[in-house]
Coordinates of C-alpha atoms (C1' of nucleotides) in Angstrom, one line a residue:
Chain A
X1 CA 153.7 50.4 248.6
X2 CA 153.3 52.7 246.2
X3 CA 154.1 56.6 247.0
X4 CA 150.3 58.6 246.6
X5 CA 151.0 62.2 246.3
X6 CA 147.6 63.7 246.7
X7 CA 147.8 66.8 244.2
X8 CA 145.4 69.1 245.3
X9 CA 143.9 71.6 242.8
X10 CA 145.4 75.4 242.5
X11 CA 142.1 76.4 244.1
X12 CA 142.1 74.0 247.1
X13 CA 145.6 75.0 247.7
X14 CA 144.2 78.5 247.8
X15 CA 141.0 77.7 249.8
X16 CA 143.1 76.0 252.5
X17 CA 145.5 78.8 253.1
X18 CA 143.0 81.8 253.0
X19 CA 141.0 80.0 255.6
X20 CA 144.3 79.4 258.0
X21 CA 145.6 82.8 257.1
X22 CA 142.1 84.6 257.1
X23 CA 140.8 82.7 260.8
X24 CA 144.1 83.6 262.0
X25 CA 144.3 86.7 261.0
X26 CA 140.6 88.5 260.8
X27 CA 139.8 90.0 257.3
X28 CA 142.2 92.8 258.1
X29 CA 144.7 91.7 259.2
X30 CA 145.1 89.2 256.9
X31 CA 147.6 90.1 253.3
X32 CA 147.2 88.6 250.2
X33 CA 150.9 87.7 249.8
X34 CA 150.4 85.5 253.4
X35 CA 148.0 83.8 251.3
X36 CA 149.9 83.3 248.3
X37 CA 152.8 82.2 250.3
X38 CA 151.0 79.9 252.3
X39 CA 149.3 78.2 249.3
X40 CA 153.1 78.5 247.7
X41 CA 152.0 80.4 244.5
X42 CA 151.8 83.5 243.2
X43 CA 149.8 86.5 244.1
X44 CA 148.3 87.2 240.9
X45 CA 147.3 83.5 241.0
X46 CA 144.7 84.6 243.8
X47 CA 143.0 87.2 241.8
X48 CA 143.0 84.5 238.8
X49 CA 140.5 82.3 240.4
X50 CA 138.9 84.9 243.2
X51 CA 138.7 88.0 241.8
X52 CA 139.5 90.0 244.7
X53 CA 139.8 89.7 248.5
X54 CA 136.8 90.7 249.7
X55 CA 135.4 87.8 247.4
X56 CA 138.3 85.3 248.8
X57 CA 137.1 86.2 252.4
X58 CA 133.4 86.0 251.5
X59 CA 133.7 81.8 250.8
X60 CA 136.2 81.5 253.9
X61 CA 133.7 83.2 255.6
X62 CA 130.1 81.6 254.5
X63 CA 131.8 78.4 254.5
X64 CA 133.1 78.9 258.6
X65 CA 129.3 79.8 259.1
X66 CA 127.7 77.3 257.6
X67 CA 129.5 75.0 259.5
X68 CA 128.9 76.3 262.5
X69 CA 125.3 77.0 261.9
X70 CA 123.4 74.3 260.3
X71 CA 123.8 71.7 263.0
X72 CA 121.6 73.6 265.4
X73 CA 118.7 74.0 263.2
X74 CA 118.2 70.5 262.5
X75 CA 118.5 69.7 266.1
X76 CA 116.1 72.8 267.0
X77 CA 113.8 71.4 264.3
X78 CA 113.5 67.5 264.9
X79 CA 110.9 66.3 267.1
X80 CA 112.8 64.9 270.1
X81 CA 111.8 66.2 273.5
X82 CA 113.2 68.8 275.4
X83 CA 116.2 66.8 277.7
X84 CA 117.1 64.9 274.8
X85 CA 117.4 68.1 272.7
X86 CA 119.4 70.1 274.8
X87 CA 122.1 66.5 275.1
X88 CA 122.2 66.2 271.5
X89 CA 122.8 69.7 271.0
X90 CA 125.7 70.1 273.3
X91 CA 126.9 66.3 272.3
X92 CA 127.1 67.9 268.5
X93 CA 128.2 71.2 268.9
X94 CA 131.0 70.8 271.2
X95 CA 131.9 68.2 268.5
X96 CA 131.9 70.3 266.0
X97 CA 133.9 73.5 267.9
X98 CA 136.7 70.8 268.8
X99 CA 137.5 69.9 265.6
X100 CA 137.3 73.9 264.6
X101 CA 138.1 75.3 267.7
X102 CA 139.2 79.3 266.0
X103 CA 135.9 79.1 264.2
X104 CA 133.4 80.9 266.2
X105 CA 136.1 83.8 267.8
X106 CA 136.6 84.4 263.4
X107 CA 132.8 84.0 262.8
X108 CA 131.3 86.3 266.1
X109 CA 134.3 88.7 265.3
X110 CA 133.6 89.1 261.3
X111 CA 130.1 89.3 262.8
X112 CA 130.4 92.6 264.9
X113 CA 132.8 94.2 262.1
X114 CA 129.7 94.3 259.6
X115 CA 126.5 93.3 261.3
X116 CA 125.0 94.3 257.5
X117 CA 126.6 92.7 255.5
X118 CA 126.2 89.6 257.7
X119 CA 122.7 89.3 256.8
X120 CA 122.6 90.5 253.5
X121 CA 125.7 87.3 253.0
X122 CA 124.1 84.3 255.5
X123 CA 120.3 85.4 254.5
X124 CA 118.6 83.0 251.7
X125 CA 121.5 81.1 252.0
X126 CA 119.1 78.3 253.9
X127 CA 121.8 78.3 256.5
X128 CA 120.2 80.8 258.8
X129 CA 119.5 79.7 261.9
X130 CA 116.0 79.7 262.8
X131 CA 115.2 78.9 266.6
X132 CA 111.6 79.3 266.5
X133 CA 110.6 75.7 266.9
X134 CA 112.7 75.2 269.7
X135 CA 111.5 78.7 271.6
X136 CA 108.0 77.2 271.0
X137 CA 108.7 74.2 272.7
X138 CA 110.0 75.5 275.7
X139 CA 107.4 77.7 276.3
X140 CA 105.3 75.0 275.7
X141 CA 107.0 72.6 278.7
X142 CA 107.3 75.4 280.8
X143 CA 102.9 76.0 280.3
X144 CA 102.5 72.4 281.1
X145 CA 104.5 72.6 284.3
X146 CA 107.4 69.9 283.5
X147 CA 109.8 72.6 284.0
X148 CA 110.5 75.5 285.9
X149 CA 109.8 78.7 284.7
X150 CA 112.4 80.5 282.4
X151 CA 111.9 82.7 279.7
X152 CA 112.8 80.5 276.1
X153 CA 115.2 83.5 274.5
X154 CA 116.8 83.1 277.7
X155 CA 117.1 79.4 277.8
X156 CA 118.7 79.4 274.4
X157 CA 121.1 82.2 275.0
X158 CA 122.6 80.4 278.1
X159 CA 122.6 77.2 275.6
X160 CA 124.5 79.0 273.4
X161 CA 126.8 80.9 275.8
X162 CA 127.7 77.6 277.6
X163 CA 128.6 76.0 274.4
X164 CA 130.4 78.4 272.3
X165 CA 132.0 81.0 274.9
X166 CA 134.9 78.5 276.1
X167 CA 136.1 78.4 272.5
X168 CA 135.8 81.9 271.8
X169 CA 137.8 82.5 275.1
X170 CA 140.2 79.7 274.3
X171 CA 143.1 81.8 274.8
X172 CA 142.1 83.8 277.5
X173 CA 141.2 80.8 279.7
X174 CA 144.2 79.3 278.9
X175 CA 146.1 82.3 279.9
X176 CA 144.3 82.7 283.1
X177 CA 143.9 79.4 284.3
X178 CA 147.2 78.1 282.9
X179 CA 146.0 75.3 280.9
X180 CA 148.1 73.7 277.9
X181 CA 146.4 72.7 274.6
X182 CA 145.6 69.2 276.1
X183 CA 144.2 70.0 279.3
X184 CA 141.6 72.1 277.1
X185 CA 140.5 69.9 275.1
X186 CA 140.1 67.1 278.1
X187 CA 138.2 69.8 279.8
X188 CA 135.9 70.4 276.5
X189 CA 135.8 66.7 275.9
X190 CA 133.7 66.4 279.9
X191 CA 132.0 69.0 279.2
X192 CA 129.9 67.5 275.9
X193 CA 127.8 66.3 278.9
X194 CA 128.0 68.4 282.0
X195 CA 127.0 71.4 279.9
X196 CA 123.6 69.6 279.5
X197 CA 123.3 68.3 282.9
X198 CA 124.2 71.5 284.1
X199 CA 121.0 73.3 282.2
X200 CA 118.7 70.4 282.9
X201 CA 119.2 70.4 286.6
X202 CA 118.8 73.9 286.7
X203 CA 115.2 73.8 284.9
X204 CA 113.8 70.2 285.9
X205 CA 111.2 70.1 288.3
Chain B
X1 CA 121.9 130.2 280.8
X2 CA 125.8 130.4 280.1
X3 CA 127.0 128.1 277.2
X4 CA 129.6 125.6 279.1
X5 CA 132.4 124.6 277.0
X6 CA 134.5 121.6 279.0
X7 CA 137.3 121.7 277.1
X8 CA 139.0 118.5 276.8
X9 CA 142.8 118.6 277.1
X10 CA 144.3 116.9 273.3
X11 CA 145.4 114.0 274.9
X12 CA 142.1 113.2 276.4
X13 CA 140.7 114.0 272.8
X14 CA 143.0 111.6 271.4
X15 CA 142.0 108.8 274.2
X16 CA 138.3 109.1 273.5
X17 CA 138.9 108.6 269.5
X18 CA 141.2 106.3 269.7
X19 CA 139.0 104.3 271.9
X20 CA 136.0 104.5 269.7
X21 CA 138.0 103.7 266.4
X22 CA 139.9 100.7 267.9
X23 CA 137.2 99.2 269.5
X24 CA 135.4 99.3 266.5
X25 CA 137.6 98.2 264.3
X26 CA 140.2 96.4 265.8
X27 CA 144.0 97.2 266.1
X28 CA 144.4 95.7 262.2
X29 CA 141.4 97.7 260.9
X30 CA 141.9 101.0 262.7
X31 CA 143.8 104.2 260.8
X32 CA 145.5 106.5 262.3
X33 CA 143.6 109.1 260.2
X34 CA 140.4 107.9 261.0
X35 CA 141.5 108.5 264.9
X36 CA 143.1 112.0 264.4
X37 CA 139.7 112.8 262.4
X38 CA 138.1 111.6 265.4
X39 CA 139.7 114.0 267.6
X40 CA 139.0 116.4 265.6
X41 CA 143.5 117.1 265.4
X42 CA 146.2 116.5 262.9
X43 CA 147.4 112.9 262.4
X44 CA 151.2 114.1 263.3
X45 CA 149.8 115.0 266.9
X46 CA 148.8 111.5 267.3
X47 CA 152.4 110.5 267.4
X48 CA 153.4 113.7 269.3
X49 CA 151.5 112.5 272.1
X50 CA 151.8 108.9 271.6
X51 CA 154.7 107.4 269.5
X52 CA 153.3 104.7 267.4
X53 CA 150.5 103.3 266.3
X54 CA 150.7 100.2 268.9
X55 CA 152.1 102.5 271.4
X56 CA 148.5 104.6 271.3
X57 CA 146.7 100.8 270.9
X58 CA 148.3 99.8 274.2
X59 CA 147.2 101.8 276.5
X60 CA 143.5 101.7 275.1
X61 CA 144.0 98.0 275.4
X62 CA 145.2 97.9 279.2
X63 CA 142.4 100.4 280.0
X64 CA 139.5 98.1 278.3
X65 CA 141.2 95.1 279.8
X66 CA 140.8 96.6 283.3
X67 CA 137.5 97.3 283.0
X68 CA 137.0 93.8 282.1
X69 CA 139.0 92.2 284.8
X70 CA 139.2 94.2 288.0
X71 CA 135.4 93.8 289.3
X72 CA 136.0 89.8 289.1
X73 CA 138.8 89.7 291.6
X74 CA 137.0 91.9 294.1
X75 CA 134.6 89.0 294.4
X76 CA 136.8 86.0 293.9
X77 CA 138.2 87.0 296.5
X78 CA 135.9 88.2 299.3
X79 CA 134.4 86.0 301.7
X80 CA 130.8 86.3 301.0
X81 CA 129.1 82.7 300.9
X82 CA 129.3 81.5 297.7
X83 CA 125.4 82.1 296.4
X84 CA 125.8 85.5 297.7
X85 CA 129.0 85.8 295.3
X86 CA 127.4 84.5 292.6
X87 CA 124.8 86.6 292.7
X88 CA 127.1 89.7 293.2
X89 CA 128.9 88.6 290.1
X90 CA 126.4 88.6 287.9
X91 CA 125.2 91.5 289.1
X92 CA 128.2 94.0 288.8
X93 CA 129.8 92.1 285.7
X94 CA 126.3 92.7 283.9
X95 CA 126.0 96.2 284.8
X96 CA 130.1 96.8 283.6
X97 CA 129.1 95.0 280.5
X98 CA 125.8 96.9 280.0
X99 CA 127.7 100.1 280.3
X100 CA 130.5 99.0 277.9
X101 CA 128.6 96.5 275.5
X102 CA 131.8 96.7 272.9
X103 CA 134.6 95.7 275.4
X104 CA 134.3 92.4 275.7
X105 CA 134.5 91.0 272.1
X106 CA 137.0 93.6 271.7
X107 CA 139.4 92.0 274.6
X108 CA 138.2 88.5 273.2
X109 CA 139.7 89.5 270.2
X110 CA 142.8 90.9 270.4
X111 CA 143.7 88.3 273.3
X112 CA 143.0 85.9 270.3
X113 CA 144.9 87.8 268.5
X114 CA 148.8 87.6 270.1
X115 CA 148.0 85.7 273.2
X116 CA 151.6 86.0 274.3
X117 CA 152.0 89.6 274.3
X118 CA 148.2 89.7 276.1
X119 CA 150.0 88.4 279.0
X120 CA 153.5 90.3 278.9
X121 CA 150.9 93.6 278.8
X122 CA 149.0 92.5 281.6
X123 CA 150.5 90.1 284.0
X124 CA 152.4 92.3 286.5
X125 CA 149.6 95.2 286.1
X126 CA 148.3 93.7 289.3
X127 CA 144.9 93.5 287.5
X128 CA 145.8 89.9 286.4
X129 CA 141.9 88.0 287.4
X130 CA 142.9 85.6 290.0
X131 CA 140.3 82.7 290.3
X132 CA 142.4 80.7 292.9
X133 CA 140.1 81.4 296.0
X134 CA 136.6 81.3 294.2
X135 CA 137.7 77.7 292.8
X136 CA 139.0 76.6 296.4
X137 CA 135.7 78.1 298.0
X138 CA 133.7 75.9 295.6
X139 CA 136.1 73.0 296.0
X140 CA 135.0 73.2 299.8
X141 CA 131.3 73.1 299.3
X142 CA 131.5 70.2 297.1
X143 CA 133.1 68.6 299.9
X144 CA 131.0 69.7 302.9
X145 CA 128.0 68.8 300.6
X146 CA 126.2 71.7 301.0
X147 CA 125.8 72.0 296.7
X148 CA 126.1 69.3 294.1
X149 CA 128.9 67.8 292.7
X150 CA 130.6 70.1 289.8
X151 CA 133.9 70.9 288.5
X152 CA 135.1 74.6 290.1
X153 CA 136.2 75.1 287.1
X154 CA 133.3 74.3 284.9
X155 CA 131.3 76.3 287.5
X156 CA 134.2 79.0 286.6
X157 CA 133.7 78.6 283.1
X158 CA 130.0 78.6 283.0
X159 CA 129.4 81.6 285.6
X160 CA 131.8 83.7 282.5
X161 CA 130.4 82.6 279.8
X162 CA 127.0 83.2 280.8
X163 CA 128.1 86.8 282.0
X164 CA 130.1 87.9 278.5
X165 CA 129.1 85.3 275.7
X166 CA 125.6 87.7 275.1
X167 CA 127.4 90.9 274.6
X168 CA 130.8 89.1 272.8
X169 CA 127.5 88.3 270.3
X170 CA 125.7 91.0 270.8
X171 CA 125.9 91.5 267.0
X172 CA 124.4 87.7 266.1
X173 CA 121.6 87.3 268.6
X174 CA 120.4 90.7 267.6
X175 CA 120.5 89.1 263.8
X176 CA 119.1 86.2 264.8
X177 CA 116.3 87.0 267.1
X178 CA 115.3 89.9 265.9
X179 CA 116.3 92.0 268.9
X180 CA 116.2 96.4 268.6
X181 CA 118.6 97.8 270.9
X182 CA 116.3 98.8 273.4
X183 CA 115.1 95.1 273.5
X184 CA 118.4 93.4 273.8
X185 CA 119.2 96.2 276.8
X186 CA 116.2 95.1 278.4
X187 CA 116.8 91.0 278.1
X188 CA 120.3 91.9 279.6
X189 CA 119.0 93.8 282.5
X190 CA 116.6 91.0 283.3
X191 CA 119.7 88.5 283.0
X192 CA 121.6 90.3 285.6
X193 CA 119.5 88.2 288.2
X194 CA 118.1 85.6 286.1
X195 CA 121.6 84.2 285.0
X196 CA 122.4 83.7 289.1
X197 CA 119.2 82.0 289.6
X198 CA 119.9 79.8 286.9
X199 CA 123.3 78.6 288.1
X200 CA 122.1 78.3 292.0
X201 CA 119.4 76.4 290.3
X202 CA 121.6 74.1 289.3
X203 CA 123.9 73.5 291.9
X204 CA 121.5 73.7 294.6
X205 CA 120.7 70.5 296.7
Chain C
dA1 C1' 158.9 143.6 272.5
dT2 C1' 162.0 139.2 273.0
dA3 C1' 162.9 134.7 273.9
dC4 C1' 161.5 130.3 274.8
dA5 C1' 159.0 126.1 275.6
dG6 C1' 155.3 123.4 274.4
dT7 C1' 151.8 122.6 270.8
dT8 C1' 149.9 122.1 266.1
dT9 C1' 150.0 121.8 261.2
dA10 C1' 150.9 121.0 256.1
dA11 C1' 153.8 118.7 253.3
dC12 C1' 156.4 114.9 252.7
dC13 C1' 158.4 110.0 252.6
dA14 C1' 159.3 105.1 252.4
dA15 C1' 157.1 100.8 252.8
dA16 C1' 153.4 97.9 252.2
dT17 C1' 149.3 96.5 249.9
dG18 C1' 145.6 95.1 246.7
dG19 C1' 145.3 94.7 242.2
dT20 C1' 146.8 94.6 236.9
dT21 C1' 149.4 93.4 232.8
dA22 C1' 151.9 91.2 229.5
dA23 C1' 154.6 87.6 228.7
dC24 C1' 155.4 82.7 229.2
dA25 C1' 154.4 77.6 230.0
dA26 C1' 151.3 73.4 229.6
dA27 C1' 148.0 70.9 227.7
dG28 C1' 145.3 69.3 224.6
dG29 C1' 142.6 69.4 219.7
dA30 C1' 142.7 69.9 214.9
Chain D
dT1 C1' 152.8 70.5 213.9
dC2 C1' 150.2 74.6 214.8
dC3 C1' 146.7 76.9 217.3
dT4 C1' 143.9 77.8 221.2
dT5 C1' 142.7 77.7 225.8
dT6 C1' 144.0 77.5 230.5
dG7 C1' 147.2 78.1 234.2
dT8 C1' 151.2 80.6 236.2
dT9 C1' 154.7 84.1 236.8
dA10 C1' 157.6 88.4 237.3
dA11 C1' 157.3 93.0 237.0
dC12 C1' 154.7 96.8 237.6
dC13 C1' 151.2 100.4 239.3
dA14 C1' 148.2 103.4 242.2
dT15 C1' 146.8 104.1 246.6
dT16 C1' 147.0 103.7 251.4
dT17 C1' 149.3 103.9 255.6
dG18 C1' 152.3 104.7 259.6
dG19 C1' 155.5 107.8 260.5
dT20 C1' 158.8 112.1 260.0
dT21 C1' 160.1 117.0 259.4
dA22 C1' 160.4 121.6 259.5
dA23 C1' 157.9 125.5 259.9
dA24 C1' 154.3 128.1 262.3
dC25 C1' 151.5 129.2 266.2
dT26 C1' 150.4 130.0 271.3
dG27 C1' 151.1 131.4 275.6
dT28 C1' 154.1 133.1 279.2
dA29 C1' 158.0 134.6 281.7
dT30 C1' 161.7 138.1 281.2

DNA sequence: ATACAGTTTAACCAAATGGTTAACAAAGGA
DNA sequence: TCCTTTGTTAACCATTTGGTTAAACTGTAT
């Protein structure tokens, strides 16, 4: 069996550390030579292929939130119905968080640092997430009567909350509740579906 | 009409800037200029007052963390029914949170940040948030049937993350949605009771 | 006044940090 | 083989940053 050494390029090398270093760290906190050790080159290497760190951090940074983004808007833009939504969208997200479970606490924290520059970076990218559709449909169930009364924004928010919060807290709930990395992630895994549940009982007539 | 100077003692100068600077920007992203500026004082009398840099950070940290914590355990721990408590919650957590938008994402953060020396700092500060009873009291009306089915601690984890998640991204729905801050002020005022409805909604036989 | 403690400041320092440079290696292409 | 382009490094630089020091100022008790 034949030995494969997968030789990743210079600038995957470099990709891969800056995100570990950079979710880890915030943009701040994070140094260059972390980097450049983590990656096991030089520093100067860095500013060879990104020319400095605030453009290193900008493609950690678009990159986290595109990934955390994009998902919900073809959800809030396909056609199912309303239940079936709200399942698929905590079924996919909570998918998505486990896999990258440091990624929203980096991406809402770069976030309140420079609410700007946030815009002027996700805007036009196509990966803004636009809820419109799904505020519209809402409002449109809860006008027919086939579900209880509740403001959209606030039905999203609490969508939102339910699904990203517990990740964002990771370390805090574990600290306070006293649960070990495995525990968490059972307790994440159950609730892919009781999320949903919970929100449609609460708004089914 | 006599011009009133209150004259803040230095140290109470210091507080106030240091908290503004480091909730703003984080223990990484905060200078100790940018503090003393602040306050309006030399940087040297930073450390006359307050040793070090993490020193000064500390106490700012406990103080916010307090805030945050505190409230919660006064309700855990009564022995209101449980909607009552829920409602109660929401009610004082959103009005603490309302009154201190920035403190949450801050704790968030800097918990994230060394969770191990987040619970040297606070355990034994007797402000530790102790859940034990509230999950015990749900526990028991699972069991008497008097409310549906549900994991205490999901019901835990969903009764917090609906309280902080919207002010953690107060930053991001206010991007997303569109929201001035008079709006958002208004959508959290309206959550304080809308939130308890929405979990006794779903948890409600 | 004098002395003395607590307070405040300007000037300074060493370490760290993002970034640059110039020289060197590797890899083709002619 | 020589030349050119690309990739990589060690050494260096300017600036920033947390922290220190010694002198000056302020009020107050003697």
């Amino acid at each position: 069996m034949a030995k494969i050494k997968i030789e990743k390029s210079t600038e995957d090398k470099i990709l891969a550390a800056a995100k570990k270093i950079f979710i880890s760290k915030g943009m701040f906190g994070a140094r260059m030579q972390d980097i450049a050790d983590e990656a096991g080159i030089n520093k100067a290497l860095l500013h060879y292929y990104f020319r400095s760190k605030e453009k290193l951090f900008e493609v950690i940074f678009i990159e986290a939130a595109q990934k955390l983004f994009p998902k919900i808007n073809s959800i809030f833009e396909s056609d199912m119905p309303l239940f079936e939504k709200i399942r698929n969208f905590c079924e996919e997200y909570l998918t998505v968080m486990m896999e990258n479970p440091y990624l929203p606490s980096f991406v809402v924290n770069e976030i309140n640092r420079d609410p700007q520059n946030f815009i002027k970076k996700i805007w036009n990218k196509q990966h803004f997430p636009k809820p419109q559709k799904f505020l519209e449909q809402i409002e449109r169930e809860v006008k027919k009567k086939t579900i209880k009364k509740i403001s959209p924004l606030d039905l999203l928010i609490n969508l939102i909350s339910l699904s990203i919060f517990p990740f964002v807290a990771k370390s805090m709930i574990q600290s306070v509740i006293g649960l070990d990395e495995l525990q968490f992630r059972a307790v994440m895994e159950k609730r892919k579906k009781d999320i949903a549940e919970f929100i449609i009982a609460s708004i089914k007539k």
